[in-house]
GROMACS .gro file of C-alpha atoms in nm:
model
  211
    1MET     CA    1   0.000   0.000   0.000
    2ALA     CA    2   0.287   0.229   0.075
    3ASP     CA    3   0.447   0.161  -0.265
    4GLU     CA    4   0.126   0.232  -0.465
    5THR     CA    5   0.057   0.573  -0.316
    6PRO     CA    6   0.379   0.746  -0.435
    7ASN     CA    7   0.344   0.603  -0.789
    8THR     CA    8  -0.006   0.738  -0.850
    9PRO     CA    9   0.081   1.111  -0.797
   10ALA     CA   10   0.412   1.077  -0.984
   11THR     CA   11   0.251   0.972  -1.313
   12PRO     CA   12   0.008   1.266  -1.361
   13ALA     CA   13   0.276   1.526  -1.272
   14PRO     CA   14   0.475   1.494  -1.598
   15GLU     CA   15   0.147   1.492  -1.797
   16LYS     CA   16   0.044   1.828  -1.646
   17LYS     CA   17   0.387   1.980  -1.721
   18ALA     CA   18   0.387   1.851  -2.079
   19ALA     CA   19   0.053   2.013  -2.156
   20PRO     CA   20   0.178   2.376  -2.119
   21LYS     CA   21   0.471   2.303  -2.348
   22LYS     CA   22   0.237   2.182  -2.622
   23GLU     CA   23   0.015   2.487  -2.571
   24ALA     CA   24   0.319   2.716  -2.589
   25ALA     CA   25   0.434   2.544  -2.905
   26ALA     CA   26   0.089   2.586  -3.056
   27ALA     CA   27   0.072   2.953  -2.946
   28ALA     CA   28   0.416   3.037  -3.095
   29PRO     CA   29   0.304   3.021  -3.464
   30ALA     CA   30  -0.007   3.221  -3.376
   31ALA     CA   31   0.208   3.492  -3.216
   32ALA     CA   32   0.435   3.491  -3.522
   33ASP     CA   33   0.135   3.544  -3.750
   34ALA     CA   34   0.013   3.829  -3.530
   35SER     CA   35   0.357   3.995  -3.533
   36THR     CA   36   0.374   3.981  -3.913
   37ALA     CA   37   0.022   4.123  -3.933
   38THR     CA   38   0.121   4.418  -3.712
   39ALA     CA   39   0.454   4.470  -3.892
   40ALA     CA   40   0.286   4.498  -4.233
   41PRO     CA   41   0.110   4.834  -4.172
   42ALA     CA   42   0.424   4.977  -4.007
   43ALA     CA   43   0.614   4.969  -4.339
   44PRO     CA   44   0.435   5.270  -4.499
   45LYS     CA   45   0.526   5.486  -4.196
   46ALA     CA   46   0.892   5.423  -4.264
   47GLU     CA   47   0.842   5.546  -4.624
   48LYS     CA   48   0.700   5.881  -4.502
   49ALA     CA   49   1.023   5.965  -4.320
   50PRO     CA   50   1.209   6.095  -4.632
   51LYS     CA   51   0.926   6.347  -4.693
   52ALA     CA   52   0.981   6.496  -4.351
   53GLU     CA   53   1.354   6.514  -4.425
   54LYS     CA   54   1.281   6.697  -4.751
   55LYS     CA   55   1.067   6.954  -4.570
   56ALA     CA   56   1.335   7.008  -4.309
   57SER     CA   57   1.606   7.039  -4.575
   58GLY     CA   58   1.392   7.287  -4.773
   59LYS     CA   59   1.356   7.514  -4.469
   60LYS     CA   60   1.729   7.515  -4.410
   61ASP     CA   61   1.811   7.589  -4.773
   62ALA     CA   62   1.569   7.887  -4.799
   63PRO     CA   63   1.784   8.137  -4.602
   64ALA     CA   64   2.095   8.030  -4.791
   65ALA     CA   65   1.929   8.109  -5.126
   66ALA     CA   66   1.826   8.455  -5.002
   67VAL     CA   67   2.188   8.557  -4.942
   68LYS     CA   68   2.331   8.753  -5.235
   69PRO     CA   69   2.654   8.625  -5.385
   70ALA     CA   70   2.968   8.834  -5.348
   71ASP     CA   71   2.974   8.912  -5.722
   72GLN     CA   72   2.655   9.118  -5.700
   73ILE     CA   73   2.788   9.348  -5.425
   74SER     CA   74   2.931   9.662  -5.582
   75THR     CA   75   3.245   9.792  -5.417
   76SER     CA   76   3.471  10.072  -5.532
   77LEU     CA   77   3.835  10.005  -5.451
   78SER     CA   78   3.989  10.270  -5.675
   79LEU     CA   79   4.271  10.473  -5.519
   80ASP     CA   80   4.290  10.728  -5.800
   81PRO     CA   81   4.209  11.075  -5.658
   82ASN     CA   82   4.064  11.179  -5.995
   83ASP     CA   83   3.820  10.886  -5.997
   84ILE     CA   84   3.515  11.049  -5.834
   85GLU     CA   85   3.187  10.867  -5.785
   86LYS     CA   86   2.893  11.079  -5.896
   87PRO     CA   87   2.680  11.165  -5.590
   88LYS     CA   88   2.307  11.116  -5.574
   89ILE     CA   89   2.144  11.445  -5.675
   90VAL     CA   90   1.838  11.533  -5.469
   91LYS     CA   91   1.616  11.806  -5.610
   92ALA     CA   92   1.600  12.104  -5.375
   93LYS     CA   93   1.268  12.201  -5.217
   94GLY     CA   94   1.278  12.556  -5.354
   95SER     CA   95   1.430  12.458  -5.687
   96LYS     CA   96   1.518  12.762  -5.898
   97ASN     CA   97   1.558  12.572  -6.228
   98VAL     CA   98   1.900  12.723  -6.304
   99PHE     CA   99   2.065  12.549  -6.599
  100VAL     CA  100   2.365  12.779  -6.654
  101GLY     CA  101   2.578  12.926  -6.375
  102ILE     CA  102   2.918  13.051  -6.262
  103ALA     CA  103   3.160  12.866  -6.032
  104HIS     CA  104   3.379  13.094  -5.822
  105ILE     CA  105   3.685  12.910  -5.686
  106SER     CA  106   3.892  13.091  -5.425
  107ALA     CA  107   4.214  12.892  -5.366
  108SER     CA  108   4.447  13.045  -5.110
  109PHE     CA  109   4.750  12.896  -4.935
  110ASN     CA  110   4.538  12.801  -4.633
  111ASN     CA  111   4.187  12.724  -4.760
  112THR     CA  112   3.968  12.652  -5.064
  113ILE     CA  113   3.620  12.801  -5.104
  114VAL     CA  114   3.384  12.719  -5.392
  115SER     CA  115   3.066  12.920  -5.457
  116ILE     CA  116   2.830  12.849  -5.747
  117THR     CA  117   2.589  13.121  -5.856
  118ASP     CA  118   2.343  13.186  -6.135
  119MET     CA  119   2.419  13.440  -6.405
  120THR     CA  120   2.294  13.727  -6.185
  121GLY     CA  121   2.516  13.636  -5.888
  122ALA     CA  122   2.260  13.467  -5.660
  123VAL     CA  123   2.431  13.179  -5.474
  124ILE     CA  124   2.274  12.835  -5.531
  125GLY     CA  125   2.550  12.625  -5.370
  126TRP     CA  126   2.869  12.679  -5.172
  127SER     CA  127   3.122  12.482  -4.970
  128SER     CA  128   3.458  12.518  -4.800
  129ALA     CA  129   3.721  12.294  -4.643
  130GLY     CA  130   3.599  12.370  -4.293
  131LYS     CA  131   3.240  12.290  -4.385
  132CYS     CA  132   3.348  11.948  -4.512
  133GLY     CA  133   3.511  11.872  -4.176
  134PHE     CA  134   3.881  11.933  -4.247
  135ARG     CA  135   4.106  12.113  -4.001
  136GLY     CA  136   4.462  12.242  -3.991
  137SER     CA  137   4.707  12.196  -4.273
  138LYS     CA  138   4.476  11.954  -4.459
  139LYS     CA  139   4.253  12.244  -4.566
  140SER     CA  140   4.502  12.361  -4.830
  141THR     CA  141   4.554  12.024  -5.002
  142ALA     CA  142   4.439  11.932  -5.353
  143TYR     CA  143   4.225  11.642  -5.230
  144VAL     CA  144   4.025  11.872  -5.001
  145ALA     CA  145   3.966  12.112  -5.292
  146GLN     CA  146   3.824  11.819  -5.488
  147VAL     CA  147   3.585  11.729  -5.205
  148VAL     CA  148   3.479  12.093  -5.165
  149ALA     CA  149   3.399  12.131  -5.535
  150GLN     CA  150   3.200  11.808  -5.529
  151ASP     CA  151   2.992  11.925  -5.232
  152ALA     CA  152   2.918  12.266  -5.384
  153SER     CA  153   2.824  12.122  -5.722
  154ARG     CA  154   2.590  11.867  -5.560
  155GLN     CA  155   2.394  12.154  -5.403
  156ALA     CA  156   2.384  12.348  -5.730
  157MET     CA  157   2.277  12.046  -5.936
  158GLY     CA  158   1.979  12.013  -5.702
  159HIS     CA  159   1.854  12.336  -5.865
  160GLY     CA  160   1.901  12.193  -6.216
  161LEU     CA  161   2.252  12.324  -6.298
  162LYS     CA  162   2.413  12.164  -6.605
  163GLU     CA  163   2.660  12.415  -6.754
  164VAL     CA  164   2.907  12.629  -6.563
  165SER     CA  165   3.178  12.883  -6.637
  166VAL     CA  166   3.468  12.878  -6.390
  167ARG     CA  167   3.640  13.181  -6.238
  168VAL     CA  168   3.953  13.099  -6.039
  169LYS     CA  169   4.114  13.332  -5.788
  170GLY     CA  170   4.428  13.277  -5.579
  171PRO     CA  171   4.758  13.084  -5.602
  172GLY     CA  172   4.653  12.779  -5.396
  173THR     CA  173   4.720  12.414  -5.478
  174GLY     CA  174   4.349  12.333  -5.520
  175ARG     CA  175   4.293  12.530  -5.841
  176GLU     CA  176   4.320  12.247  -6.092
  177SER     CA  177   4.176  11.970  -5.876
  178ALA     CA  178   3.860  12.172  -5.808
  179ILE     CA  179   3.802  12.226  -6.181
  180ARG     CA  180   3.857  11.855  -6.254
  181ALA     CA  181   3.609  11.765  -5.983
  182LEU     CA  182   3.343  11.982  -6.146
  183GLN     CA  183   3.396  11.803  -6.478
  184ALA     CA  184   3.402  11.456  -6.321
  185ILE     CA  185   3.070  11.506  -6.143
  186GLY     CA  186   2.888  11.582  -6.468
  187LEU     CA  187   2.889  11.960  -6.509
  188GLU     CA  188   2.987  12.094  -6.850
  189VAL     CA  189   3.265  12.353  -6.810
  190THR     CA  190   3.228  12.611  -7.085
  191SER     CA  191   3.512  12.849  -6.990
  192ILE     CA  192   3.789  12.897  -6.733
  193THR     CA  193   3.899  13.247  -6.634
  194ASP     CA  194   4.173  13.355  -6.392
  195VAL     CA  195   4.051  13.655  -6.194
  196THR     CA  196   4.337  13.676  -5.943
  197PRO     CA  197   4.377  14.044  -5.848
  198SER     CA  198   4.716  14.199  -5.933
  199PRO     CA  199   4.837  14.543  -5.815
  200HIS     CA  200   4.951  14.813  -6.057
  201ASN     CA  201   5.208  14.974  -5.824
  202GLY     CA  202   4.936  15.121  -5.610
  203CYS     CA  203   5.002  15.006  -5.254
  204ARG     CA  204   5.324  14.899  -5.087
  205PRO     CA  205   5.353  14.517  -5.093
  206ARG     CA  206   5.372  14.315  -4.774
  207LYS     CA  207   5.708  14.209  -4.640
  208GLN     CA  208   5.843  13.879  -4.766
  209ARG     CA  209   5.699  13.568  -4.603
  210ARG     CA  210   5.933  13.364  -4.383
  211VAL     CA  211   5.910  12.991  -4.419
   0.00000   0.00000   0.00000
């Protein structure tokens, strides 16, 4: 009796353990079929990824296309003092419509003053070395005379000036450069006259300058 009792529970134990294994083996192909079924609709989502990359790349490329290339940027690197860029002419509020005028250039040893008038003597534009911001010994240089003539002519051209006759006075170094500046800006120089005053033995001359 003692030998029969341990044998009876021992036999059903392996049968109970074997049953889950068979069920697991039967459930494995079903799980595989379910996984393939779920993996099939996931494939189209992977194809949509490149479209998102294209949108992102398009946004990044847009600012780069807006930048102008270096060839389109205009830069003037000329060091020639006679190469003058024509300024932008803005028409004056009280434009007098003066087409012909006179340019009075006063070139002394210390300064250069340019005044442009109409044929009756009414001033329509003037400039000097001090007005252009130069101080000291620079005021008597040829480059400053060029800048002064350019500034005065820009004011006069705002009134419609096109032709000018030049009257030069004084022995300064800015005589020729001021006249060239008037021509380079676009004014047509019709005549050049030297009106430097000269004494006829009237007054006693000043004592000689010490340098």
